[in-house]
PDB file of C-alpha atoms in Angstrom:
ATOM      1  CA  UNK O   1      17.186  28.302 -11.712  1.00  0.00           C
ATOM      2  CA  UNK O   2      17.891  24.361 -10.956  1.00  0.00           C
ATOM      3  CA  UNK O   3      16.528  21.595 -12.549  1.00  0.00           C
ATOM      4  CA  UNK O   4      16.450  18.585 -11.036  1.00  0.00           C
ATOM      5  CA  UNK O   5      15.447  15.229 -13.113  1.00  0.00           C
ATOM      6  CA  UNK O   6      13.658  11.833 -11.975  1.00  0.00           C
ATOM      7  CA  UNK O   7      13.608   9.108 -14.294  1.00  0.00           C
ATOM      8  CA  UNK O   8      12.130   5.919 -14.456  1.00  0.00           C
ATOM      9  CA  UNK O   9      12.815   3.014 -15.976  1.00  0.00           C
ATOM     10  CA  UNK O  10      10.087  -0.328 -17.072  1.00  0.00           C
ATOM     11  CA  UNK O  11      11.203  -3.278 -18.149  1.00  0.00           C
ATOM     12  CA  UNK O  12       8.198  -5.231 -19.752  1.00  0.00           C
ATOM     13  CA  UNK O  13       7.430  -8.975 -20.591  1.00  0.00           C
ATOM     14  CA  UNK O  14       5.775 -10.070 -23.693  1.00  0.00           C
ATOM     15  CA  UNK O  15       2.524  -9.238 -22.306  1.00  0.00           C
ATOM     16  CA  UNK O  16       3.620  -5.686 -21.383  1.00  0.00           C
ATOM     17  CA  UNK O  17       3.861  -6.388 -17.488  1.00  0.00           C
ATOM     18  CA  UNK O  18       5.971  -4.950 -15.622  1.00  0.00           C
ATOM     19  CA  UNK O  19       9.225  -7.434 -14.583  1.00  0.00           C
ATOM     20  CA  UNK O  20      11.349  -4.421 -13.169  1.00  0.00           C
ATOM     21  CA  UNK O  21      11.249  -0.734 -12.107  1.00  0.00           C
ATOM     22  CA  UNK O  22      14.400   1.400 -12.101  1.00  0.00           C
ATOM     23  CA  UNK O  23      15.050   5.061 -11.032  1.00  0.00           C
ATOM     24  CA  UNK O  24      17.351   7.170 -11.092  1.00  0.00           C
ATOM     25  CA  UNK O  25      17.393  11.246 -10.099  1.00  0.00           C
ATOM     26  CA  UNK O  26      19.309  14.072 -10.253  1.00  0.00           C
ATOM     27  CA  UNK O  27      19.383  14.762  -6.264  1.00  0.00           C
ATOM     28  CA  UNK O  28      19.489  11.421  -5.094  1.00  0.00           C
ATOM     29  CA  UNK O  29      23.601  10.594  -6.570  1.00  0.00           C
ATOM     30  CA  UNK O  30      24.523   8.667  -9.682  1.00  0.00           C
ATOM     31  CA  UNK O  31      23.093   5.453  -8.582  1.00  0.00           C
ATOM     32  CA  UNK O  32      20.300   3.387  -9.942  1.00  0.00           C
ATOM     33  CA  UNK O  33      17.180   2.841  -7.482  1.00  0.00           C
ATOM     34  CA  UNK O  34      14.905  -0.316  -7.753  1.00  0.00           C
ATOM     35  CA  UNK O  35      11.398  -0.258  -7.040  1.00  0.00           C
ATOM     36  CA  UNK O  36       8.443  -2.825  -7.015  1.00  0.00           C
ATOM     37  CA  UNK O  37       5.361  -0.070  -7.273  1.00  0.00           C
ATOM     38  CA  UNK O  38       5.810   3.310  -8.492  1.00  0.00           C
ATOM     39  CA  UNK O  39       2.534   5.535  -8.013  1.00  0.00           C
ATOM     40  CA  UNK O  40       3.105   8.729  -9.529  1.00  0.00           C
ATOM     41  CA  UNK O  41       0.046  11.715  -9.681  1.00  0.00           C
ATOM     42  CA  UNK O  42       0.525  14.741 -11.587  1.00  0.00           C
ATOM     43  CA  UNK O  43      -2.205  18.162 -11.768  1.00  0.00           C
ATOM     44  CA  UNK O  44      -2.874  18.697 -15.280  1.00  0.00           C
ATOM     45  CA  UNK O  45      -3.047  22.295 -15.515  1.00  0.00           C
ATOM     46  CA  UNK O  46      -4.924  22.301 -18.828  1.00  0.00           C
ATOM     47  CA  UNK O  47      -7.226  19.636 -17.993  1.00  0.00           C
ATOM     48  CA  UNK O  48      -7.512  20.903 -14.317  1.00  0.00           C
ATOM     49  CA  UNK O  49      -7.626  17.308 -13.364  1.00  0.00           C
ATOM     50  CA  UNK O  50      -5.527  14.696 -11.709  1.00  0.00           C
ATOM     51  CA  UNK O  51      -3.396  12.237 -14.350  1.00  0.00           C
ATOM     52  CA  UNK O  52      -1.971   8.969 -12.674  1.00  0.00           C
ATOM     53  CA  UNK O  53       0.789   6.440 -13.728  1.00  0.00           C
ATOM     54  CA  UNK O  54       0.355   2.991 -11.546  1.00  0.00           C
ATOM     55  CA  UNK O  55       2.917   0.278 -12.239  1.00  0.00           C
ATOM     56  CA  UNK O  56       3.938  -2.674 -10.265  1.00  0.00           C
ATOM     57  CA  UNK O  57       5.975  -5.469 -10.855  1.00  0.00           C
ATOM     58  CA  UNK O  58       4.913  -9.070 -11.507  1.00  0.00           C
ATOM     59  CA  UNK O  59       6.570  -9.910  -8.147  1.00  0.00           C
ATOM     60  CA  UNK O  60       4.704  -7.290  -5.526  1.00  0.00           C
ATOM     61  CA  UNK O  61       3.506  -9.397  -2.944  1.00  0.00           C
ATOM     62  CA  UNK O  62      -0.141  -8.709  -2.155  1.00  0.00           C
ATOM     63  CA  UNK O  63       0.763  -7.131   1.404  1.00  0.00           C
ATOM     64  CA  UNK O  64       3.265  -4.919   0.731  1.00  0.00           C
ATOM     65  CA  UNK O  65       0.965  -3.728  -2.237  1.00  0.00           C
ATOM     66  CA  UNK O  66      -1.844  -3.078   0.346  1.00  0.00           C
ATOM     67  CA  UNK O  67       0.915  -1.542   2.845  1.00  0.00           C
ATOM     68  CA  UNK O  68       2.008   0.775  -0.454  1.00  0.00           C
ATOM     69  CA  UNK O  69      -1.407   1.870  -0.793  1.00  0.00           C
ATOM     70  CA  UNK O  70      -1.840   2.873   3.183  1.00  0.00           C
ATOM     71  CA  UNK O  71       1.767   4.280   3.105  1.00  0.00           C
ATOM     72  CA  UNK O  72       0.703   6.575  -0.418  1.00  0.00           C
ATOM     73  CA  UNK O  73      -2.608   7.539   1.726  1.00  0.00           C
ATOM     74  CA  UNK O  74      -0.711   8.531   4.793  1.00  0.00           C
ATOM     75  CA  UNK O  75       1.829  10.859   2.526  1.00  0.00           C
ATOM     76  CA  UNK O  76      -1.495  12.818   0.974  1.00  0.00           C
ATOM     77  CA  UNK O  77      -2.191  13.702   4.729  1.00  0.00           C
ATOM     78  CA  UNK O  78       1.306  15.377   4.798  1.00  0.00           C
ATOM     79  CA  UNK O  79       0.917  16.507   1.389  1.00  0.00           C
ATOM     80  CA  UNK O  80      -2.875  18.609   2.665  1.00  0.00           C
ATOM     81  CA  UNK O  81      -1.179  19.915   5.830  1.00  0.00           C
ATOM     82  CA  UNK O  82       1.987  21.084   4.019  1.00  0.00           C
ATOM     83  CA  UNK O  83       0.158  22.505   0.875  1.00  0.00           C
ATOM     84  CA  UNK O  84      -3.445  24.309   2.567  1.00  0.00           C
ATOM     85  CA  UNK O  85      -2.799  23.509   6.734  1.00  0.00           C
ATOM     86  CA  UNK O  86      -6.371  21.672   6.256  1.00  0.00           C
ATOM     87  CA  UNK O  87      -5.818  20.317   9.786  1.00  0.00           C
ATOM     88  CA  UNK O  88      -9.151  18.638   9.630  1.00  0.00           C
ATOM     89  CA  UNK O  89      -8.867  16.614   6.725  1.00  0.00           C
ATOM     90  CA  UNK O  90      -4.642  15.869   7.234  1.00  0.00           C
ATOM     91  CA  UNK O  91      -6.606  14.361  10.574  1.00  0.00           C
ATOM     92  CA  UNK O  92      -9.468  12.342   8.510  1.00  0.00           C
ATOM     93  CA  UNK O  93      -6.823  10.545   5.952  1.00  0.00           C
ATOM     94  CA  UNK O  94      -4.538   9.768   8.981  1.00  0.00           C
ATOM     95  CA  UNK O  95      -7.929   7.834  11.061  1.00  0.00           C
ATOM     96  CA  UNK O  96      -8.871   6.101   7.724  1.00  0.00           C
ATOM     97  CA  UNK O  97      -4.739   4.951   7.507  1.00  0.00           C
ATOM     98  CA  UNK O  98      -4.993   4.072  10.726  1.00  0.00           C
ATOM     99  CA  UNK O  99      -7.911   2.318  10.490  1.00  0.00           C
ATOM    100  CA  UNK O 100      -6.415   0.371   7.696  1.00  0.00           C
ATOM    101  CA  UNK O 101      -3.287  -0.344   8.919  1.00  0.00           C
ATOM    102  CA  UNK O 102      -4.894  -2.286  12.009  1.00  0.00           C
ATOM    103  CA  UNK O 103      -7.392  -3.942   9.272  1.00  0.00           C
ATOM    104  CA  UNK O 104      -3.682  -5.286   7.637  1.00  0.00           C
ATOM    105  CA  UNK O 105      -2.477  -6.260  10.685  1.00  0.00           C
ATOM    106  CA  UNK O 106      -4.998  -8.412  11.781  1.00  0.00           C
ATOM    107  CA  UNK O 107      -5.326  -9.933   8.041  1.00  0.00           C
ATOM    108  CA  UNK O 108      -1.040 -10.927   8.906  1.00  0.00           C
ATOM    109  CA  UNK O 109      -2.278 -12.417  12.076  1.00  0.00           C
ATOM    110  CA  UNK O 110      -4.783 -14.177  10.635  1.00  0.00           C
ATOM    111  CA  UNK O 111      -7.374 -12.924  12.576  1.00  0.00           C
ATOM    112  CA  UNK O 112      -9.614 -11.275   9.506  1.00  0.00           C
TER     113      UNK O 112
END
């Protein structure tokens, strides 16, 4: 069997805020990935119940925070389809992304 390995990487300020995010993994080569955001979910088998890690760094812009949100929305719609072909609700998540990435849109125009 393979095993493939993601690690992450936090450096923290004195008040234990995140100033950087680092990556590395197995499949992706030997070199070291920077982030701003990391969102990671995981199924807790025991607790049959979602467990969720949510770290950004002190300099995430406010857009591209709301834009990371829409894009981590949009990727559960491939994530239903792939996993139960729930056509229906793959369909739902991708109207409500839509809908929200015109809503982001319109706040860059300054039109909202």
């Amino acid at each position: 069997m393979k095993k493939s390995e993601i690690r992450f990487s936090i450096a923290l300020d004195d008040q234990k805020i995140p100033e950087a995010i680092s990556w590395s993994a197995t499949d992706a080569g030997p070199d070291i990935h920077f982030a701003k955001a990391i969102n990671i979910a995981l199924w807790d088998r025991e607790q049959v119940g979602t467990m969720k890690i949510d770290l950004w760094t002190k300099d995430m812009p406010t857009d591209e925070m709301k834009r990371f949100c829409v894009d981590n929305m949009g990727s559960m719609a491939e994530n239903i389809m792939s996993a139960t072909n729930d056509v229906e609700m793959a369909k739902k998540i991708r109207a409500l992304c839509k809908e929200l990435s015109e809503y982001l849109d319109q706040q860059e125009q300054g039109l909202s």
